[in-house]
Amino acid sequence: MTQRTLEAIIAPRAPHYVGDGFRVHNFIPSTQPLSMRRMSPFILLDYNAPFYFPPSDQLRGVGVHPHRGFETVTIAYKGRVAHRDSSGGGGIIGEGDVQWMTAASGILHKEYHEENFSKTGGLFQMVQLWVNLPARYKMSAPKYQAIAQHQINGYQLPNNGGTVAVIAGQYADVQGAATTFTPMHLYNAHLKAGTVLPLSFPSHYNTALLVVAGNIRINGSENVPTNHFALLRNDGEDFSVTANDDALVLVLSGEPIDEPIAAQGPFVMNTPEELAQARRDFAMGKFGQLDD
Ligand code: MN
């Protein structure tokens, strides 16, 4: 086993709004070197760092829009989001919950702050991650996995060092809650100050961390502050995360999908022709029906 080393620490870029409900820092694919290809199968990561939304009678969010060719994964840290899609999926996710939506051949959905959260206002913190699908699954049937916090198994670290909540893949003997189309690992690591979390993934898996709370160091030496992203090289398997103070770290590692990427807005396909087909199918109403 060889050590995996740090490639880059990436600061959050200026935030932008997705609709009027998500104030996000984009890491993948708009910050160097986090291109869709470099981070495959993870092709987009938007991070709504903790942000206070004041009370509102009007629901903030994003209205009906399509997706095709990939999966959207929403990970809630603070606040509540309500979602509904044209395949019948839907629900409310709050702190610790994950919504794993497979758009595949095409879906319409809408994403809003949950009604009571909107009325009272409050701190909001979320990640939205897009996971690519290989060509053979891009036109498969849509599906939806609503994963509540209590359904996500945790690995208890020794000496009350914290918990690794395994969203997908596995950590030690703990299996992830979500099913995936290609091999990947996705964890929320809740670490007490001083805890050292050992991690090991095949060297060709693209691997990164988002520091959601607290601050950490990688391989005992390199500091990564809150709201920063750390990219690991593909030069080894093993590395460690040390919590400098109580920390929450989103860990991503996945086998790259070695196929061409043709991406435009809400569609991620393999070729420009498939993108054109997606636009035509959407215009013709083939993504189903969903009222705003
Ligand atoms: Mn969406």
PDB file of C-alpha atoms and ligand atoms in Angstrom:
ATOM      1  CA  MET A   1       0.000   0.000   0.000  1.00  0.00           C
ATOM      2  CA  THR A   2       1.336   3.386  -0.933  1.00  0.00           C
ATOM      3  CA  GLN A   3       0.381   6.782   0.362  1.00  0.00           C
ATOM      4  CA  ARG A   4      -1.975   8.981  -1.625  1.00  0.00           C
ATOM      5  CA  THR A   5      -0.802  12.594  -1.558  1.00  0.00           C
ATOM      6  CA  LEU A   6      -2.576  15.946  -1.677  1.00  0.00           C
ATOM      7  CA  GLU A   7      -2.865  17.582  -5.111  1.00  0.00           C
ATOM      8  CA  ALA A   8      -4.680  20.842  -4.347  1.00  0.00           C
ATOM      9  CA  ILE A   9      -6.619  22.766  -1.707  1.00  0.00           C
ATOM     10  CA  ILE A  10      -9.362  24.735  -3.403  1.00  0.00           C
ATOM     11  CA  ALA A  11     -10.993  27.789  -1.819  1.00  0.00           C
ATOM     12  CA  PRO A  12     -14.702  28.422  -2.435  1.00  0.00           C
ATOM     13  CA  ARG A  13     -15.274  30.727  -5.395  1.00  0.00           C
ATOM     14  CA  ALA A  14     -17.807  33.587  -5.207  1.00  0.00           C
ATOM     15  CA  PRO A  15     -21.320  32.220  -4.600  1.00  0.00           C
ATOM     16  CA  HIS A  16     -24.141  32.327  -7.119  1.00  0.00           C
ATOM     17  CA  TYR A  17     -27.836  31.560  -6.810  1.00  0.00           C
ATOM     18  CA  VAL A  18     -29.545  28.489  -8.264  1.00  0.00           C
ATOM     19  CA  GLY A  19     -33.124  29.722  -8.526  1.00  0.00           C
ATOM     20  CA  ASP A  20     -33.635  31.936  -5.482  1.00  0.00           C
ATOM     21  CA  GLY A  21     -33.209  29.247  -2.822  1.00  0.00           C
ATOM     22  CA  PHE A  22     -29.714  27.868  -3.183  1.00  0.00           C
ATOM     23  CA  ARG A  23     -26.725  30.162  -2.616  1.00  0.00           C
ATOM     24  CA  VAL A  24     -23.898  27.942  -3.775  1.00  0.00           C
ATOM     25  CA  HIS A  25     -20.178  27.849  -4.264  1.00  0.00           C
ATOM     26  CA  ASN A  26     -19.456  25.678  -7.284  1.00  0.00           C
ATOM     27  CA  PHE A  27     -16.389  23.454  -6.926  1.00  0.00           C
ATOM     28  CA  ILE A  28     -16.882  20.875  -9.715  1.00  0.00           C
ATOM     29  CA  PRO A  29     -16.522  21.644 -12.637  1.00  0.00           C
ATOM     30  CA  SER A  30     -15.725  25.373 -12.542  1.00  0.00           C
ATOM     31  CA  THR A  31     -12.688  25.544 -10.244  1.00  0.00           C
ATOM     32  CA  GLN A  32      -9.313  24.346 -11.463  1.00  0.00           C
ATOM     33  CA  PRO A  33      -8.411  21.511 -11.623  1.00  0.00           C
ATOM     34  CA  LEU A  34     -11.859  20.039 -10.815  1.00  0.00           C
ATOM     35  CA  SER A  35     -13.106  19.393 -14.356  1.00  0.00           C
ATOM     36  CA  MET A  36     -15.837  16.821 -15.031  1.00  0.00           C
ATOM     37  CA  ARG A  37     -13.212  14.493 -16.476  1.00  0.00           C
ATOM     38  CA  ARG A  38     -10.736  14.944 -13.610  1.00  0.00           C
ATOM     39  CA  MET A  39     -13.416  14.234 -10.997  1.00  0.00           C
ATOM     40  CA  SER A  40     -15.477  11.588 -12.859  1.00  0.00           C
ATOM     41  CA  PRO A  41     -17.884  10.062 -11.877  1.00  0.00           C
ATOM     42  CA  PHE A  42     -18.558  13.273  -9.856  1.00  0.00           C
ATOM     43  CA  ILE A  43     -19.373  15.884 -12.493  1.00  0.00           C
ATOM     44  CA  LEU A  44     -20.813  18.748 -10.440  1.00  0.00           C
ATOM     45  CA  LEU A  45     -20.611  19.798  -6.813  1.00  0.00           C
ATOM     46  CA  ASP A  46     -22.483  22.871  -5.602  1.00  0.00           C
ATOM     47  CA  TYR A  47     -22.059  23.750  -1.935  1.00  0.00           C
ATOM     48  CA  ASN A  48     -24.499  25.995  -0.097  1.00  0.00           C
ATOM     49  CA  ALA A  49     -22.238  26.958   2.816  1.00  0.00           C
ATOM     50  CA  PRO A  50     -24.157  27.897   5.994  1.00  0.00           C
ATOM     51  CA  PHE A  51     -26.374  30.837   5.056  1.00  0.00           C
ATOM     52  CA  TYR A  52     -29.273  32.417   6.917  1.00  0.00           C
ATOM     53  CA  PHE A  53     -32.467  32.756   4.911  1.00  0.00           C
ATOM     54  CA  PRO A  54     -34.950  35.150   6.573  1.00  0.00           C
ATOM     55  CA  PRO A  55     -38.624  34.161   6.975  1.00  0.00           C
ATOM     56  CA  SER A  56     -40.595  34.253   3.730  1.00  0.00           C
ATOM     57  CA  ASP A  57     -44.186  33.546   2.703  1.00  0.00           C
ATOM     58  CA  GLN A  58     -42.992  32.730  -0.767  1.00  0.00           C
ATOM     59  CA  LEU A  59     -41.171  29.408  -1.237  1.00  0.00           C
ATOM     60  CA  ARG A  60     -37.602  29.881  -2.386  1.00  0.00           C
ATOM     61  CA  GLY A  61     -36.078  27.347  -4.715  1.00  0.00           C
ATOM     62  CA  VAL A  62     -35.948  26.160  -8.299  1.00  0.00           C
ATOM     63  CA  GLY A  63     -39.053  25.578 -10.412  1.00  0.00           C
ATOM     64  CA  VAL A  64     -39.726  22.706 -12.793  1.00  0.00           C
ATOM     65  CA  HIS A  65     -36.677  21.772 -14.875  1.00  0.00           C
ATOM     66  CA  PRO A  66     -35.396  18.665 -16.672  1.00  0.00           C
ATOM     67  CA  HIS A  67     -32.380  16.367 -16.243  1.00  0.00           C
ATOM     68  CA  ARG A  68     -31.082  13.524 -18.404  1.00  0.00           C
ATOM     69  CA  GLY A  69     -28.061  11.258 -18.338  1.00  0.00           C
ATOM     70  CA  PHE A  70     -26.929  11.329 -14.702  1.00  0.00           C
ATOM     71  CA  GLU A  71     -27.996  11.369 -11.028  1.00  0.00           C
ATOM     72  CA  THR A  72     -28.509  14.281  -8.640  1.00  0.00           C
ATOM     73  CA  VAL A  73     -27.618  13.690  -4.999  1.00  0.00           C
ATOM     74  CA  THR A  74     -28.732  16.233  -2.414  1.00  0.00           C
ATOM     75  CA  ILE A  75     -27.106  16.036   1.014  1.00  0.00           C
ATOM     76  CA  ALA A  76     -28.753  18.170   3.695  1.00  0.00           C
ATOM     77  CA  TYR A  77     -26.777  19.583   6.621  1.00  0.00           C
ATOM     78  CA  LYS A  78     -29.067  22.387   7.821  1.00  0.00           C
ATOM     79  CA  GLY A  79     -32.548  23.450   6.754  1.00  0.00           C
ATOM     80  CA  ARG A  80     -35.171  21.470   4.864  1.00  0.00           C
ATOM     81  CA  VAL A  81     -35.868  20.957   1.161  1.00  0.00           C
ATOM     82  CA  ALA A  82     -39.004  19.654  -0.510  1.00  0.00           C
ATOM     83  CA  HIS A  83     -38.698  17.912  -3.842  1.00  0.00           C
ATOM     84  CA  ARG A  84     -41.097  16.434  -6.387  1.00  0.00           C
ATOM     85  CA  ASP A  85     -40.440  14.797  -9.727  1.00  0.00           C
ATOM     86  CA  SER A  86     -42.344  13.561 -12.766  1.00  0.00           C
ATOM     87  CA  SER A  87     -41.658   9.869 -12.009  1.00  0.00           C
ATOM     88  CA  GLY A  88     -43.638  10.171  -8.763  1.00  0.00           C
ATOM     89  CA  GLY A  89     -40.618  10.573  -6.491  1.00  0.00           C
ATOM     90  CA  GLY A  90     -40.673  13.231  -3.845  1.00  0.00           C
ATOM     91  CA  GLY A  91     -40.410  14.115  -0.222  1.00  0.00           C
ATOM     92  CA  ILE A  92     -38.766  16.337   2.312  1.00  0.00           C
ATOM     93  CA  ILE A  93     -35.184  16.081   3.397  1.00  0.00           C
ATOM     94  CA  GLY A  94     -33.694  17.620   6.499  1.00  0.00           C
ATOM     95  CA  GLU A  95     -30.509  17.456   8.522  1.00  0.00           C
ATOM     96  CA  GLY A  96     -28.575  14.244   7.821  1.00  0.00           C
ATOM     97  CA  ASP A  97     -30.900  13.059   5.044  1.00  0.00           C
ATOM     98  CA  VAL A  98     -29.902  12.322   1.469  1.00  0.00           C
ATOM     99  CA  GLN A  99     -31.970  12.304  -1.695  1.00  0.00           C
ATOM    100  CA  TRP A 100     -30.523  10.264  -4.546  1.00  0.00           C
ATOM    101  CA  MET A 101     -32.412  10.894  -7.787  1.00  0.00           C
ATOM    102  CA  THR A 102     -31.533   8.961 -10.914  1.00  0.00           C
ATOM    103  CA  ALA A 103     -32.634  11.136 -13.825  1.00  0.00           C
ATOM    104  CA  ALA A 104     -31.288   8.676 -16.433  1.00  0.00           C
ATOM    105  CA  SER A 105     -33.573   8.818 -19.530  1.00  0.00           C
ATOM    106  CA  GLY A 106     -35.242  11.982 -18.305  1.00  0.00           C
ATOM    107  CA  ILE A 107     -37.110  13.542 -15.471  1.00  0.00           C
ATOM    108  CA  LEU A 108     -38.735  16.846 -14.574  1.00  0.00           C
ATOM    109  CA  HIS A 109     -38.363  18.015 -11.007  1.00  0.00           C
ATOM    110  CA  LYS A 110     -38.594  21.021  -8.710  1.00  0.00           C
ATOM    111  CA  GLU A 111     -36.657  21.785  -5.565  1.00  0.00           C
ATOM    112  CA  TYR A 112     -37.912  24.250  -2.933  1.00  0.00           C
ATOM    113  CA  HIS A 113     -37.312  25.113   0.685  1.00  0.00           C
ATOM    114  CA  GLU A 114     -39.820  23.160   2.752  1.00  0.00           C
ATOM    115  CA  GLU A 115     -42.875  25.267   3.684  1.00  0.00           C
ATOM    116  CA  ASN A 116     -42.370  25.558   7.454  1.00  0.00           C
ATOM    117  CA  PHE A 117     -38.651  26.207   7.037  1.00  0.00           C
ATOM    118  CA  SER A 118     -39.509  28.993   4.587  1.00  0.00           C
ATOM    119  CA  LYS A 119     -41.981  30.549   7.041  1.00  0.00           C
ATOM    120  CA  THR A 120     -39.633  30.520  10.008  1.00  0.00           C
ATOM    121  CA  GLY A 121     -36.391  31.051   8.085  1.00  0.00           C
ATOM    122  CA  GLY A 122     -33.121  29.696   9.379  1.00  0.00           C
ATOM    123  CA  LEU A 123     -29.670  28.435   8.609  1.00  0.00           C
ATOM    124  CA  PHE A 124     -29.433  26.490   5.388  1.00  0.00           C
ATOM    125  CA  GLN A 125     -26.527  24.241   4.373  1.00  0.00           C
ATOM    126  CA  MET A 126     -26.609  21.648   1.566  1.00  0.00           C
ATOM    127  CA  VAL A 127     -24.525  19.912  -1.047  1.00  0.00           C
ATOM    128  CA  GLN A 128     -25.808  19.012  -4.477  1.00  0.00           C
ATOM    129  CA  LEU A 129     -23.647  16.505  -6.254  1.00  0.00           C
ATOM    130  CA  TRP A 130     -24.139  15.219  -9.798  1.00  0.00           C
ATOM    131  CA  VAL A 131     -22.998  11.657 -10.430  1.00  0.00           C
ATOM    132  CA  ASN A 132     -22.492  10.667 -14.050  1.00  0.00           C
ATOM    133  CA  LEU A 133     -23.950   7.502 -15.550  1.00  0.00           C
ATOM    134  CA  PRO A 134     -22.075   5.330 -18.036  1.00  0.00           C
ATOM    135  CA  ALA A 135     -23.500   5.215 -21.584  1.00  0.00           C
ATOM    136  CA  ARG A 136     -25.222   1.885 -20.971  1.00  0.00           C
ATOM    137  CA  TYR A 137     -27.385   3.405 -18.183  1.00  0.00           C
ATOM    138  CA  LYS A 138     -27.992   6.940 -19.475  1.00  0.00           C
ATOM    139  CA  MET A 139     -31.345   5.996 -21.039  1.00  0.00           C
ATOM    140  CA  SER A 140     -32.472   3.607 -18.289  1.00  0.00           C
ATOM    141  CA  ALA A 141     -35.611   4.273 -16.238  1.00  0.00           C
ATOM    142  CA  PRO A 142     -35.551   7.104 -13.682  1.00  0.00           C
ATOM    143  CA  LYS A 143     -35.595   6.168 -10.021  1.00  0.00           C
ATOM    144  CA  TYR A 144     -35.528   7.818  -6.646  1.00  0.00           C
ATOM    145  CA  GLN A 145     -33.913   6.854  -3.344  1.00  0.00           C
ATOM    146  CA  ALA A 146     -35.101   8.795  -0.297  1.00  0.00           C
ATOM    147  CA  ILE A 147     -32.521   8.077   2.376  1.00  0.00           C
ATOM    148  CA  ALA A 148     -33.333   9.280   5.880  1.00  0.00           C
ATOM    149  CA  GLN A 149     -30.547   9.872   8.377  1.00  0.00           C
ATOM    150  CA  HIS A 150     -31.579   6.833  10.463  1.00  0.00           C
ATOM    151  CA  GLN A 151     -31.196   4.577   7.391  1.00  0.00           C
ATOM    152  CA  ILE A 152     -27.551   5.550   6.945  1.00  0.00           C
ATOM    153  CA  ASN A 153     -25.323   3.158   8.851  1.00  0.00           C
ATOM    154  CA  GLY A 154     -22.390   4.592  10.734  1.00  0.00           C
ATOM    155  CA  TYR A 155     -18.989   3.158  11.526  1.00  0.00           C
ATOM    156  CA  GLN A 156     -18.078   4.080  15.089  1.00  0.00           C
ATOM    157  CA  LEU A 157     -14.482   5.229  15.292  1.00  0.00           C
ATOM    158  CA  PRO A 158     -12.430   3.965  18.260  1.00  0.00           C
ATOM    159  CA  ASN A 159     -12.067   6.038  21.455  1.00  0.00           C
ATOM    160  CA  ASN A 160     -15.341   7.879  20.794  1.00  0.00           C
ATOM    161  CA  GLY A 161     -13.574   9.524  17.871  1.00  0.00           C
ATOM    162  CA  GLY A 162     -16.744  10.021  15.881  1.00  0.00           C
ATOM    163  CA  THR A 163     -18.804   8.296  13.186  1.00  0.00           C
ATOM    164  CA  VAL A 164     -18.394   7.658   9.483  1.00  0.00           C
ATOM    165  CA  ALA A 165     -21.906   7.812   7.998  1.00  0.00           C
ATOM    166  CA  VAL A 166     -21.736   5.661   4.863  1.00  0.00           C
ATOM    167  CA  ILE A 167     -24.047   7.152   2.235  1.00  0.00           C
ATOM    168  CA  ALA A 168     -22.737   4.911  -0.577  1.00  0.00           C
ATOM    169  CA  GLY A 169     -20.058   2.269  -1.020  1.00  0.00           C
ATOM    170  CA  GLN A 170     -18.546   1.019   2.199  1.00  0.00           C
ATOM    171  CA  TYR A 171     -16.243   1.911   5.062  1.00  0.00           C
ATOM    172  CA  ALA A 172     -14.629  -1.013   6.895  1.00  0.00           C
ATOM    173  CA  ASP A 173     -17.531  -3.486   7.320  1.00  0.00           C
ATOM    174  CA  VAL A 174     -20.306  -0.894   7.023  1.00  0.00           C
ATOM    175  CA  GLN A 175     -22.289  -0.839   3.783  1.00  0.00           C
ATOM    176  CA  GLY A 176     -23.711   2.322   2.235  1.00  0.00           C
ATOM    177  CA  ALA A 177     -27.411   3.090   2.141  1.00  0.00           C
ATOM    178  CA  ALA A 178     -27.611   4.102  -1.537  1.00  0.00           C
ATOM    179  CA  THR A 179     -27.279   1.830  -4.537  1.00  0.00           C
ATOM    180  CA  THR A 180     -25.041   3.151  -7.313  1.00  0.00           C
ATOM    181  CA  PHE A 181     -24.471   2.255 -10.972  1.00  0.00           C
ATOM    182  CA  THR A 182     -20.669   2.391 -10.811  1.00  0.00           C
ATOM    183  CA  PRO A 183     -18.297   1.797  -7.872  1.00  0.00           C
ATOM    184  CA  MET A 184     -17.984   4.750  -5.500  1.00  0.00           C
ATOM    185  CA  HIS A 185     -17.765   5.694  -1.843  1.00  0.00           C
ATOM    186  CA  LEU A 186     -19.515   8.673  -0.280  1.00  0.00           C
ATOM    187  CA  TYR A 187     -19.292   9.392   3.465  1.00  0.00           C
ATOM    188  CA  ASN A 188     -20.134  12.069   5.981  1.00  0.00           C
ATOM    189  CA  ALA A 189     -17.291  11.735   8.489  1.00  0.00           C
ATOM    190  CA  HIS A 190     -18.165  13.289  11.852  1.00  0.00           C
ATOM    191  CA  LEU A 191     -14.825  13.589  13.649  1.00  0.00           C
ATOM    192  CA  LYS A 192     -14.029  14.646  17.208  1.00  0.00           C
ATOM    193  CA  ALA A 193     -11.059  16.950  17.702  1.00  0.00           C
ATOM    194  CA  GLY A 194      -7.831  14.967  17.467  1.00  0.00           C
ATOM    195  CA  THR A 195      -9.314  11.949  15.683  1.00  0.00           C
ATOM    196  CA  VAL A 196      -7.302  10.463  12.837  1.00  0.00           C
ATOM    197  CA  LEU A 197      -9.486   8.889  10.138  1.00  0.00           C
ATOM    198  CA  PRO A 198      -7.651   6.359   7.949  1.00  0.00           C
ATOM    199  CA  LEU A 199      -8.953   6.153   4.377  1.00  0.00           C
ATOM    200  CA  SER A 200      -8.018   3.811   1.552  1.00  0.00           C
ATOM    201  CA  PHE A 201      -9.357   3.674  -2.003  1.00  0.00           C
ATOM    202  CA  PRO A 202      -7.964   2.163  -5.216  1.00  0.00           C
ATOM    203  CA  SER A 203      -5.415   4.619  -6.594  1.00  0.00           C
ATOM    204  CA  HIS A 204      -7.303   5.179  -9.868  1.00  0.00           C
ATOM    205  CA  TYR A 205     -10.478   6.263  -8.005  1.00  0.00           C
ATOM    206  CA  ASN A 206     -10.865  10.045  -8.147  1.00  0.00           C
ATOM    207  CA  THR A 207     -10.869  11.173  -4.532  1.00  0.00           C
ATOM    208  CA  ALA A 208     -11.641  14.451  -2.782  1.00  0.00           C
ATOM    209  CA  LEU A 209     -12.982  15.982   0.432  1.00  0.00           C
ATOM    210  CA  LEU A 210     -15.225  18.908   1.274  1.00  0.00           C
ATOM    211  CA  VAL A 211     -14.719  20.314   4.780  1.00  0.00           C
ATOM    212  CA  VAL A 212     -18.287  21.028   5.860  1.00  0.00           C
ATOM    213  CA  ALA A 213     -17.437  22.051   9.451  1.00  0.00           C
ATOM    214  CA  GLY A 214     -14.287  22.494  11.500  1.00  0.00           C
ATOM    215  CA  ASN A 215     -10.891  22.126   9.934  1.00  0.00           C
ATOM    216  CA  ILE A 216      -8.647  19.215   9.212  1.00  0.00           C
ATOM    217  CA  ARG A 217      -5.244  18.211   8.045  1.00  0.00           C
ATOM    218  CA  ILE A 218      -4.385  15.623   5.441  1.00  0.00           C
ATOM    219  CA  ASN A 219      -1.637  13.070   6.014  1.00  0.00           C
ATOM    220  CA  GLY A 220      -0.885  14.778   9.304  1.00  0.00           C
ATOM    221  CA  SER A 221       0.494  17.951   7.813  1.00  0.00           C
ATOM    222  CA  GLU A 222      -1.553  19.882   5.257  1.00  0.00           C
ATOM    223  CA  ASN A 223      -4.300  22.094   6.695  1.00  0.00           C
ATOM    224  CA  VAL A 224      -7.666  22.362   4.972  1.00  0.00           C
ATOM    225  CA  PRO A 225     -10.019  24.991   6.454  1.00  0.00           C
ATOM    226  CA  THR A 226     -13.831  25.005   6.655  1.00  0.00           C
ATOM    227  CA  ASN A 227     -15.689  25.295   3.319  1.00  0.00           C
ATOM    228  CA  HIS A 228     -12.584  24.290   1.369  1.00  0.00           C
ATOM    229  CA  PHE A 229     -12.198  21.361  -0.961  1.00  0.00           C
ATOM    230  CA  ALA A 230      -9.184  19.062  -1.070  1.00  0.00           C
ATOM    231  CA  LEU A 231      -8.234  17.001  -4.110  1.00  0.00           C
ATOM    232  CA  LEU A 232      -6.031  13.940  -3.701  1.00  0.00           C
ATOM    233  CA  ARG A 233      -3.689  12.654  -6.370  1.00  0.00           C
ATOM    234  CA  ASN A 234      -4.139   9.244  -7.994  1.00  0.00           C
ATOM    235  CA  ASP A 235      -0.684   8.183  -6.784  1.00  0.00           C
ATOM    236  CA  GLY A 236      -1.566   5.744  -4.014  1.00  0.00           C
ATOM    237  CA  GLU A 237      -4.344   4.272  -1.903  1.00  0.00           C
ATOM    238  CA  ASP A 238      -3.955   5.314   1.714  1.00  0.00           C
ATOM    239  CA  PHE A 239      -4.284   8.712   3.325  1.00  0.00           C
ATOM    240  CA  SER A 240      -5.545  10.143   6.563  1.00  0.00           C
ATOM    241  CA  VAL A 241      -7.737  12.990   7.744  1.00  0.00           C
ATOM    242  CA  THR A 242      -6.981  14.464  11.177  1.00  0.00           C
ATOM    243  CA  ALA A 243      -9.584  16.661  12.836  1.00  0.00           C
ATOM    244  CA  ASN A 244      -7.931  19.800  14.252  1.00  0.00           C
ATOM    245  CA  ASP A 245     -11.218  20.521  16.002  1.00  0.00           C
ATOM    246  CA  ASP A 246     -14.635  18.860  15.824  1.00  0.00           C
ATOM    247  CA  ALA A 247     -15.139  18.467  12.085  1.00  0.00           C
ATOM    248  CA  LEU A 248     -17.569  17.199   9.469  1.00  0.00           C
ATOM    249  CA  VAL A 249     -16.042  16.086   6.185  1.00  0.00           C
ATOM    250  CA  LEU A 250     -17.776  14.886   3.016  1.00  0.00           C
ATOM    251  CA  VAL A 251     -15.547  12.205   1.483  1.00  0.00           C
ATOM    252  CA  LEU A 252     -15.934  11.314  -2.221  1.00  0.00           C
ATOM    253  CA  SER A 253     -14.090   8.575  -4.084  1.00  0.00           C
ATOM    254  CA  GLY A 254     -15.170   6.858  -7.284  1.00  0.00           C
ATOM    255  CA  GLU A 255     -14.024   4.849 -10.240  1.00  0.00           C
ATOM    256  CA  PRO A 256     -13.767   7.185 -13.242  1.00  0.00           C
ATOM    257  CA  ILE A 257     -16.164   6.596 -16.142  1.00  0.00           C
ATOM    258  CA  ASP A 258     -13.788   6.617 -19.095  1.00  0.00           C
ATOM    259  CA  GLU A 259     -16.181   7.871 -21.785  1.00  0.00           C
ATOM    260  CA  PRO A 260     -16.621  11.148 -23.692  1.00  0.00           C
ATOM    261  CA  ILE A 261     -18.709  13.791 -21.872  1.00  0.00           C
ATOM    262  CA  ALA A 262     -21.081  16.104 -23.747  1.00  0.00           C
ATOM    263  CA  ALA A 263     -22.687  18.422 -21.184  1.00  0.00           C
ATOM    264  CA  GLN A 264     -25.054  21.333 -21.582  1.00  0.00           C
ATOM    265  CA  GLY A 265     -27.134  22.785 -18.752  1.00  0.00           C
ATOM    266  CA  PRO A 266     -29.274  20.011 -17.255  1.00  0.00           C
ATOM    267  CA  PHE A 267     -28.215  17.314 -19.757  1.00  0.00           C
ATOM    268  CA  VAL A 268     -25.023  15.225 -19.568  1.00  0.00           C
ATOM    269  CA  MET A 269     -24.583  12.766 -22.425  1.00  0.00           C
ATOM    270  CA  ASN A 270     -21.718  11.233 -24.417  1.00  0.00           C
ATOM    271  CA  THR A 271     -22.087  13.024 -27.777  1.00  0.00           C
ATOM    272  CA  PRO A 272     -23.378  16.359 -29.176  1.00  0.00           C
ATOM    273  CA  GLU A 273     -26.013  14.379 -31.127  1.00  0.00           C
ATOM    274  CA  GLU A 274     -27.371  12.922 -27.881  1.00  0.00           C
ATOM    275  CA  LEU A 275     -27.519  16.433 -26.395  1.00  0.00           C
ATOM    276  CA  ALA A 276     -29.500  17.663 -29.399  1.00  0.00           C
ATOM    277  CA  GLN A 277     -31.863  14.697 -28.963  1.00  0.00           C
ATOM    278  CA  ALA A 278     -32.302  15.579 -25.269  1.00  0.00           C
ATOM    279  CA  ARG A 279     -33.240  19.177 -26.193  1.00  0.00           C
ATOM    280  CA  ARG A 280     -35.724  17.929 -28.819  1.00  0.00           C
ATOM    281  CA  ASP A 281     -37.269  15.365 -26.469  1.00  0.00           C
ATOM    282  CA  PHE A 282     -37.649  17.999 -23.739  1.00  0.00           C
ATOM    283  CA  ALA A 283     -39.249  20.472 -26.190  1.00  0.00           C
ATOM    284  CA  MET A 284     -41.681  17.738 -27.276  1.00  0.00           C
ATOM    285  CA  GLY A 285     -42.760  17.039 -23.684  1.00  0.00           C
ATOM    286  CA  LYS A 286     -41.172  13.572 -23.508  1.00  0.00           C
ATOM    287  CA  PHE A 287     -39.818  14.115 -19.997  1.00  0.00           C
ATOM    288  CA  GLY A 288     -43.266  13.697 -18.447  1.00  0.00           C
ATOM    289  CA  GLN A 289     -45.543  16.104 -16.638  1.00  0.00           C
ATOM    290  CA  LEU A 290     -45.105  18.110 -13.461  1.00  0.00           C
ATOM    291  CA  ASP A 291     -47.085  21.148 -12.340  1.00  0.00           C
ATOM    292  CA  ASP A 292     -45.192  24.130 -10.960  1.00  0.00           C
TER     293      ASP A 292
HETATM  294 MN    MN B   1     -32.325  19.824 -10.530  1.00  0.00          MN
END
